[in-house]
Amino acid sequence: KLNGVTGSVIATLGIFIPSSLVMITASKFYSQLRDNGRIKSALEGVKPAVIGLIFYSGFSLFFTHVEQNNLWFSFFLTLIAFLSIFRFNINPAIAVIFGGLMGYLINHF
């Protein structure tokens, strides 16, 4: 909002570069330590928390969208995404792009 396209590019880089650098650095160390029993145990303990956080994010996004739009459309889109990912083995990125396009089309037409 402050500097138009330049500001949005800088803000986007500011969001993605730090986390990308952390992930690249962590992957270097993980490849060296993946056979360590303590590291394996720690990662097994973190998995439920990560799954819970991902579920909560999706849950809160779903109900934020439901408050703004039709419940049936949101439920239908969620069901289609779930089935296409888990039943028909569609790449999740494609499901996200399709969902975004559907939401855009429904809200603008």
Short mmCIF file of C-alpha atoms in Angstrom, two decimals:
data_model
loop_
_atom_site.label_atom_id
_atom_site.label_comp_id
_atom_site.label_asym_id
_atom_site.label_seq_id
_atom_site.Cartn_x
_atom_site.Cartn_y
_atom_site.Cartn_z
CA LYS A 1 0.00 0.00 0.00
CA LEU A 2 2.87 2.38 0.63
CA ASN A 3 4.90 2.13 -2.58
CA GLY A 4 2.72 0.28 -5.07
CA VAL A 5 4.34 -2.57 -6.97
CA THR A 6 7.82 -1.88 -5.55
CA GLY A 7 6.50 -2.00 -2.00
CA SER A 8 4.59 -5.20 -2.64
CA VAL A 9 7.66 -6.89 -4.15
CA ILE A 10 9.81 -5.84 -1.18
CA ALA A 11 7.13 -7.00 1.29
CA THR A 12 6.81 -10.35 -0.48
CA LEU A 13 10.56 -10.87 -0.45
CA GLY A 14 10.64 -9.87 3.22
CA ILE A 15 8.11 -12.58 4.00
CA PHE A 16 9.56 -15.44 1.97
CA ILE A 17 13.35 -14.98 2.03
CA PRO A 18 13.90 -15.41 5.80
CA SER A 19 11.81 -18.58 6.04
CA SER A 20 13.39 -19.96 2.87
CA LEU A 21 16.87 -19.39 4.26
CA VAL A 22 15.93 -21.09 7.53
CA MET A 23 14.53 -24.11 5.66
CA ILE A 24 17.61 -24.38 3.42
CA THR A 25 19.91 -24.20 6.44
CA ALA A 26 17.81 -26.71 8.39
CA SER A 27 17.81 -29.14 5.47
CA LYS A 28 21.62 -29.02 5.31
CA PHE A 29 21.86 -29.94 9.00
CA TYR A 30 19.05 -32.50 8.79
CA SER A 31 20.75 -34.43 6.01
CA GLN A 32 23.81 -34.77 8.25
CA LEU A 33 21.84 -35.68 11.40
CA ARG A 34 18.88 -37.71 10.07
CA ASP A 35 20.22 -40.98 11.45
CA ASN A 36 20.61 -39.56 14.97
CA GLY A 37 18.13 -41.25 17.34
CA ARG A 38 17.50 -38.10 19.36
CA ILE A 39 16.69 -36.09 16.23
CA LYS A 40 14.28 -38.81 15.06
CA SER A 41 12.57 -38.83 18.47
CA ALA A 42 12.27 -35.05 18.54
CA LEU A 43 10.74 -34.98 15.07
CA GLU A 44 8.27 -37.73 16.00
CA GLY A 45 7.21 -35.62 18.98
CA VAL A 46 6.76 -32.50 16.86
CA LYS A 47 4.61 -34.18 14.17
CA PRO A 48 1.32 -34.11 16.14
CA ALA A 49 1.78 -30.42 16.93
CA VAL A 50 2.46 -29.59 13.28
CA ILE A 51 -0.59 -31.58 12.18
CA GLY A 52 -2.70 -29.75 14.76
CA LEU A 53 -1.46 -26.35 13.62
CA ILE A 54 -2.15 -27.16 9.98
CA PHE A 55 -5.63 -28.41 10.86
CA TYR A 56 -6.35 -25.29 12.93
CA SER A 57 -5.20 -23.03 10.09
CA GLY A 58 -7.49 -24.76 7.62
CA PHE A 59 -10.35 -24.82 10.11
CA SER A 60 -10.09 -21.09 10.87
CA LEU A 61 -9.72 -20.19 7.18
CA PHE A 62 -12.78 -22.29 6.34
CA PHE A 63 -14.97 -20.59 8.94
CA THR A 64 -13.66 -17.13 8.07
CA HIS A 65 -14.71 -17.81 4.49
CA VAL A 66 -18.07 -19.22 5.59
CA GLU A 67 -18.86 -16.02 7.49
CA GLN A 68 -18.27 -14.00 4.34
CA ASN A 69 -19.88 -16.32 1.77
CA ASN A 70 -22.25 -19.21 1.28
CA LEU A 71 -21.75 -22.23 3.57
CA TRP A 72 -22.74 -24.72 0.87
CA PHE A 73 -20.24 -23.34 -1.65
CA SER A 74 -17.44 -23.56 0.94
CA PHE A 75 -18.40 -27.09 1.92
CA PHE A 76 -18.65 -28.20 -1.73
CA LEU A 77 -15.26 -26.67 -2.61
CA THR A 78 -13.64 -28.30 0.43
CA LEU A 79 -15.13 -31.67 -0.47
CA ILE A 80 -13.97 -31.39 -4.09
CA ALA A 81 -10.44 -30.45 -2.97
CA PHE A 82 -10.30 -33.31 -0.47
CA LEU A 83 -11.51 -35.89 -2.98
CA SER A 84 -9.25 -34.67 -5.75
CA ILE A 85 -6.17 -34.79 -3.51
CA PHE A 86 -6.77 -38.06 -1.67
CA ARG A 87 -8.92 -40.09 -4.05
CA PHE A 88 -7.65 -39.01 -7.47
CA ASN A 89 -4.06 -38.13 -6.44
CA ILE A 90 -4.17 -34.54 -7.73
CA ASN A 91 -1.27 -32.31 -6.71
CA PRO A 92 -2.38 -30.11 -3.73
CA ALA A 93 -0.98 -27.01 -5.46
CA ILE A 94 -3.38 -27.59 -8.35
CA ALA A 95 -6.27 -27.95 -5.88
CA VAL A 96 -5.29 -24.64 -4.24
CA ILE A 97 -5.09 -22.85 -7.60
CA PHE A 98 -8.42 -24.34 -8.69
CA GLY A 99 -10.05 -23.32 -5.39
CA GLY A 100 -8.73 -19.80 -5.74
CA LEU A 101 -10.04 -19.54 -9.29
CA MET A 102 -13.44 -20.89 -8.25
CA GLY A 103 -13.67 -18.42 -5.38
CA TYR A 104 -12.71 -15.57 -7.66
CA LEU A 105 -15.25 -16.56 -10.31
CA ILE A 106 -18.07 -17.01 -7.79
CA ASN A 107 -17.40 -13.65 -6.12
CA HIS A 108 -16.99 -11.67 -9.33
CA PHE A 109 -19.72 -13.12 -11.55
#
